[in-house]
PDB file of C-alpha atoms in Angstrom:
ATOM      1  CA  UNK B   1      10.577   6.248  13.573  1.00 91.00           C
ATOM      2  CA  UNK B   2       8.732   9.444  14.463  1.00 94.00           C
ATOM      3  CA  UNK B   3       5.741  11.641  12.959  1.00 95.00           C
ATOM      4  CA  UNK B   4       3.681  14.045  13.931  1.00 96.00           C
ATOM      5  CA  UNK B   5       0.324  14.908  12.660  1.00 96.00           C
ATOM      6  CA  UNK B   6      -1.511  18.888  12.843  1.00 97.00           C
ATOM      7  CA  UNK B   7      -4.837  19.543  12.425  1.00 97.00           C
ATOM      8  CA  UNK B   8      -5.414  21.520   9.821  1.00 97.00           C
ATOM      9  CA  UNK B   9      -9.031  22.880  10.157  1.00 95.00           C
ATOM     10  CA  UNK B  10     -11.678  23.073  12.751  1.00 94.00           C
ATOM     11  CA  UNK B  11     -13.032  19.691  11.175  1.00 95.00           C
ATOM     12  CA  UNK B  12     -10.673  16.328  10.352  1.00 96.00           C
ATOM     13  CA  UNK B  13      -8.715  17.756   7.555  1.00 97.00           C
ATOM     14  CA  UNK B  14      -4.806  17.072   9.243  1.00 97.00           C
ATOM     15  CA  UNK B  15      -1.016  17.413   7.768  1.00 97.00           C
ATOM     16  CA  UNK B  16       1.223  14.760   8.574  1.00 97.00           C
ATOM     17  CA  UNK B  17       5.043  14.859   8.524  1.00 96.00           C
ATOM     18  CA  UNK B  18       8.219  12.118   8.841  1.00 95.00           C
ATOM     19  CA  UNK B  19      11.567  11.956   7.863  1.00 95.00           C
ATOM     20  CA  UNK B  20      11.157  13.545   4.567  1.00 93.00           C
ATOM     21  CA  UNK B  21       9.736  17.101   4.128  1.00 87.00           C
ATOM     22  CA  UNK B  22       7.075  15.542   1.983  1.00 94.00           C
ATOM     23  CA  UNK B  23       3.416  16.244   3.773  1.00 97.00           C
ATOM     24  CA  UNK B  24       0.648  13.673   3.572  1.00 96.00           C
ATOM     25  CA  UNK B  25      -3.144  15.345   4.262  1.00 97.00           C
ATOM     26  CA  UNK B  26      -5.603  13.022   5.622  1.00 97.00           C
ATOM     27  CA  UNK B  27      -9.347  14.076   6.137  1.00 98.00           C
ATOM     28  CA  UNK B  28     -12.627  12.285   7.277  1.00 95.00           C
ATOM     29  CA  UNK B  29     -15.593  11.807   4.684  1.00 94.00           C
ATOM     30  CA  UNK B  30     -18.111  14.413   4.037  1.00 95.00           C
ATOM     31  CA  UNK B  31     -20.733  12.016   6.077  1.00 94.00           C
ATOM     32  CA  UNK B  32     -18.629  12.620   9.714  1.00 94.00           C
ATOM     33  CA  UNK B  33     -17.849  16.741   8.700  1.00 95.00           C
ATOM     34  CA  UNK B  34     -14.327  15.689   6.134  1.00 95.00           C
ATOM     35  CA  UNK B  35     -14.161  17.899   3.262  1.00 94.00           C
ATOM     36  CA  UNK B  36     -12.174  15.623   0.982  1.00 94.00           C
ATOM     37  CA  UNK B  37      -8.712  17.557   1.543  1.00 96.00           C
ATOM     38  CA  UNK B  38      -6.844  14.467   1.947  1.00 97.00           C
ATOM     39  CA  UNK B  39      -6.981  10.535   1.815  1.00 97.00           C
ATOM     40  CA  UNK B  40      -8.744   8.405   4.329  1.00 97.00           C
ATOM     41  CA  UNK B  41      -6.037   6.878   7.090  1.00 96.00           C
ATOM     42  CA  UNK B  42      -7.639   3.142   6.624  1.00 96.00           C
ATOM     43  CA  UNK B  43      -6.545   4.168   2.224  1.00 97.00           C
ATOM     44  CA  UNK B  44      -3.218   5.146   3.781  1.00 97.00           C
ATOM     45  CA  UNK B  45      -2.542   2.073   5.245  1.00 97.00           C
ATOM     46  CA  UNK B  46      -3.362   0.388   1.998  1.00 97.00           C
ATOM     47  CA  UNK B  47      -1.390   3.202   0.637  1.00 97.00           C
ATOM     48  CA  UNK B  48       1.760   2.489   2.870  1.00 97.00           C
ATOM     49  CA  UNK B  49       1.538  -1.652   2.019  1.00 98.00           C
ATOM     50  CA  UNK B  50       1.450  -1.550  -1.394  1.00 98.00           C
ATOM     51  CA  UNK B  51       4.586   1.324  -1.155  1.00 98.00           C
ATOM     52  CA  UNK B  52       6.414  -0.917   0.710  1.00 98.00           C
ATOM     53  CA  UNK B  53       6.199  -3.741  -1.408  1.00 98.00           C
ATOM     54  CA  UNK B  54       7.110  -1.812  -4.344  1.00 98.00           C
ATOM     55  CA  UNK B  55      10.166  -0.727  -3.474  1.00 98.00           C
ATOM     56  CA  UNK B  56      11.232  -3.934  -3.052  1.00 98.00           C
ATOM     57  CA  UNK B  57      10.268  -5.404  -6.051  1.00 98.00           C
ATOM     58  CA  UNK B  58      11.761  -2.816  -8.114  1.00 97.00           C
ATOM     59  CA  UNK B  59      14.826  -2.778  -6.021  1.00 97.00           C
ATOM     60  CA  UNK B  60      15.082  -6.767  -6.638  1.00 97.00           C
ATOM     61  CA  UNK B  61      14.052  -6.514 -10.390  1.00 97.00           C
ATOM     62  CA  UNK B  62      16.126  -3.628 -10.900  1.00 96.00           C
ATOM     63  CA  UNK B  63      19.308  -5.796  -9.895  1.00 97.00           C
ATOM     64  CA  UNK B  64      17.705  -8.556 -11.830  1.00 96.00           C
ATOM     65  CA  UNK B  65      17.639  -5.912 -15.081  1.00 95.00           C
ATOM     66  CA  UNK B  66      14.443  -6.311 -16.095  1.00 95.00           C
ATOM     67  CA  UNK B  67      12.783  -3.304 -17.983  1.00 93.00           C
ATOM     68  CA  UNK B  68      10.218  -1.765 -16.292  1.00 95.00           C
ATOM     69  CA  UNK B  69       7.873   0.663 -18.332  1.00 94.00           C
ATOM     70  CA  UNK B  70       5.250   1.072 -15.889  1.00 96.00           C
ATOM     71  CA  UNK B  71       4.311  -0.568 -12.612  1.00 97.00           C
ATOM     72  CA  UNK B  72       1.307  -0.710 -10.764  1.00 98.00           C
ATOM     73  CA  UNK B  73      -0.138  -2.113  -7.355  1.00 98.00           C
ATOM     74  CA  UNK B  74      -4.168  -1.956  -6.824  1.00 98.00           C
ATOM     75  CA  UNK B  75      -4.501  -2.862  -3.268  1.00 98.00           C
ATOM     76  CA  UNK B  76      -8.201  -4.047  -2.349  1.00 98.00           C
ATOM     77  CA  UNK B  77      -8.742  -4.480   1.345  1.00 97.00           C
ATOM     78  CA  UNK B  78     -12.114  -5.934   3.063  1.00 97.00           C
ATOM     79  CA  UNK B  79     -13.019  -4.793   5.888  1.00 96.00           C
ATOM     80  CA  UNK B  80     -14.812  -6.233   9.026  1.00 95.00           C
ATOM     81  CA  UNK B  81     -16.554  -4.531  12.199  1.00 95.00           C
ATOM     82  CA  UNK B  82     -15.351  -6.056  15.223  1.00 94.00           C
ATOM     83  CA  UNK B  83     -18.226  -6.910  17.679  1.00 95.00           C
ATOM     84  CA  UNK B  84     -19.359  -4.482  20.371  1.00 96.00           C
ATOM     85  CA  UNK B  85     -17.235  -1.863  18.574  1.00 96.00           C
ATOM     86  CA  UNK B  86     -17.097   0.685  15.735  1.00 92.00           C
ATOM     87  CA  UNK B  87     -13.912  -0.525  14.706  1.00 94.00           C
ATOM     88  CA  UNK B  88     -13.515  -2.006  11.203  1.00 95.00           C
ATOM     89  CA  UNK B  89      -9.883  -3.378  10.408  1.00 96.00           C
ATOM     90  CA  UNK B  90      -9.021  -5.022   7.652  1.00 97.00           C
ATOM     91  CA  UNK B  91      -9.244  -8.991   7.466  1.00 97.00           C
ATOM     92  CA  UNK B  92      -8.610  -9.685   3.827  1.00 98.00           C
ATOM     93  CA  UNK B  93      -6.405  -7.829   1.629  1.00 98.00           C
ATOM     94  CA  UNK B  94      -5.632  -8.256  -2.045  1.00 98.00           C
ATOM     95  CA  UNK B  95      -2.492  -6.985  -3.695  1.00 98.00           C
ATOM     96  CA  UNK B  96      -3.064  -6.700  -7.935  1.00 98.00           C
ATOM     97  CA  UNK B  97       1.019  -6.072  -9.350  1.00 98.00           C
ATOM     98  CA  UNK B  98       0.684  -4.739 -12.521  1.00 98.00           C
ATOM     99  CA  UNK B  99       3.289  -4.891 -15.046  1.00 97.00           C
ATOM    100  CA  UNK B 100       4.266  -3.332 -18.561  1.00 95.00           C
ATOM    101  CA  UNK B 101       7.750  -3.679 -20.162  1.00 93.00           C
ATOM    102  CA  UNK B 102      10.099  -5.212 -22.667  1.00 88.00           C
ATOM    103  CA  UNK B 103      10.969  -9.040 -22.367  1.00 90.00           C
ATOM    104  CA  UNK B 104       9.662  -9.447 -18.451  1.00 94.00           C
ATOM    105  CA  UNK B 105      10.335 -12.588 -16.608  1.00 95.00           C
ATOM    106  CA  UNK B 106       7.639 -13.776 -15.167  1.00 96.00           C
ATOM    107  CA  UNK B 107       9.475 -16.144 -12.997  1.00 97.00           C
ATOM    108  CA  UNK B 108      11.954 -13.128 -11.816  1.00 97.00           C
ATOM    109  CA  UNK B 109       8.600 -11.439 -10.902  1.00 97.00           C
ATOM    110  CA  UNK B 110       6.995 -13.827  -9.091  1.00 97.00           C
ATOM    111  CA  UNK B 111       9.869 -14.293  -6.993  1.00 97.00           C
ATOM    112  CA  UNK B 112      10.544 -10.645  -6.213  1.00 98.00           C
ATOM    113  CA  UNK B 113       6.788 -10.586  -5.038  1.00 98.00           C
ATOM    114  CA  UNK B 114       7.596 -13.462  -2.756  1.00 97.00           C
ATOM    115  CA  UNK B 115      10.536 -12.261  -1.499  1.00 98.00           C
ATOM    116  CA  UNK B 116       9.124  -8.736  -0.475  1.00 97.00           C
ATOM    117  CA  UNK B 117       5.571 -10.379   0.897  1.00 97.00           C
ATOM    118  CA  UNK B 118       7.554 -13.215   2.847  1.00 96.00           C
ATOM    119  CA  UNK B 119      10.832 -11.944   3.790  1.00 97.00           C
ATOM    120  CA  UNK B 120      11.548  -7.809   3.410  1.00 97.00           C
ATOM    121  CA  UNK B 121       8.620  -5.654   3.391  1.00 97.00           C
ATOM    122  CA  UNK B 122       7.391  -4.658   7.364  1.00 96.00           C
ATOM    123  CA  UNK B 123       4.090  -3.549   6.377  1.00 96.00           C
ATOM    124  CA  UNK B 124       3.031  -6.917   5.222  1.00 96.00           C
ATOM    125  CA  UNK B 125       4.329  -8.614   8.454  1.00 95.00           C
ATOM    126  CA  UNK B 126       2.924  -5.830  10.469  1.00 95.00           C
ATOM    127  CA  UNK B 127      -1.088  -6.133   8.421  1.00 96.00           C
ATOM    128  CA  UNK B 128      -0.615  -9.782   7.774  1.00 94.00           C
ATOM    129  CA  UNK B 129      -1.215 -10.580  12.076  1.00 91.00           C
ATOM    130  CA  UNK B 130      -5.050  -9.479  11.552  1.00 92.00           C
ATOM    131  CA  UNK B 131      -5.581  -9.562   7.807  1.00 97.00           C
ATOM    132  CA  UNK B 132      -5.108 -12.240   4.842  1.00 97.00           C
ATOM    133  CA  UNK B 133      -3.106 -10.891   2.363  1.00 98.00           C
ATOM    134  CA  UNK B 134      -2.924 -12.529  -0.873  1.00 97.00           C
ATOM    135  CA  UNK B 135      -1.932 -11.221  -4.403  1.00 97.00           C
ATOM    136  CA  UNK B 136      -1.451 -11.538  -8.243  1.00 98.00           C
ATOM    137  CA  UNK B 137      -0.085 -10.635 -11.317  1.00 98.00           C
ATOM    138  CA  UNK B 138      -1.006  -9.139 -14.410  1.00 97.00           C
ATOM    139  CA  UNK B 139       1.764  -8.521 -17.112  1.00 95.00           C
ATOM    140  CA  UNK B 140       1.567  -6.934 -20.124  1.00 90.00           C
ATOM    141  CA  UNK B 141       4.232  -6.737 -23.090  1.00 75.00           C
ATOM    142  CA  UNK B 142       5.149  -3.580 -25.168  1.00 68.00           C
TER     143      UNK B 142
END
């Protein structure tokens, strides 16, 4: 895997790029000089967990054929300033999975959680060496 990130500006506004031709903009906070163009990288990395994990579990419930009408992930991640440094990674992180649809399984949905926290999704074994990730579940019927 390969991307490459430009600067955008003469501040911290930059343009990232991978495999797709999709562009990602990340930027620093007004405080530092950002000027909001894009999403903190520390949000991204939230961002790229909670991505991860959802395409598995709609992948798994999809072959499972439940009825999705809208899915959701609020990822909440506390972070912790390591000593004699500025550095602040995360050490807990909680994963909310939302659910709306018609006649969900609840079981089928706990398990497709499980499987992509414990066995598929690489973000959560890559976060999960420094941070304590933990999650639940909120479903609602339509």
């Amino acid at each position: 895997m390969k991307i490459e990130i430009v600067r955008v500006d003469d501040a911290f506004h930059f343009e990232g790029s991978g495999s797709s031709e999709i562009k990602v903009h990340t930027d620093g906070s007004p405080e530092i000089g950002g000027t909001n163009q894009g999403v903190r990288p520390m949000e991204l990395l939230l961002m790229g967990l909670a991505s991860c994990s959802a395409i598995d579990v709609v992948l798994i419930l999809k072959k499972q054929k439940q009825e999705i009408t809208d899915f959701r992930i609020v990822a909440d991640g506390d972070r912790v300033e390591e000593e004699g440094t500025k550095r602040s990674p995360f050490r807990n992180i909680h994963l909310t999975f939302k659910f709306a649809g018609n006649q969900l399984d609840e079981n089928k949905i706990n398990r497709a959680i499980a499987l992509s926290m414990e066995k598929y999704c690489s973000a959560t074994a890559q976060l999960e060496a420094l941070a304590t990730i933990t999650h639940s579940v909120e479903i609602a019927s339509v």
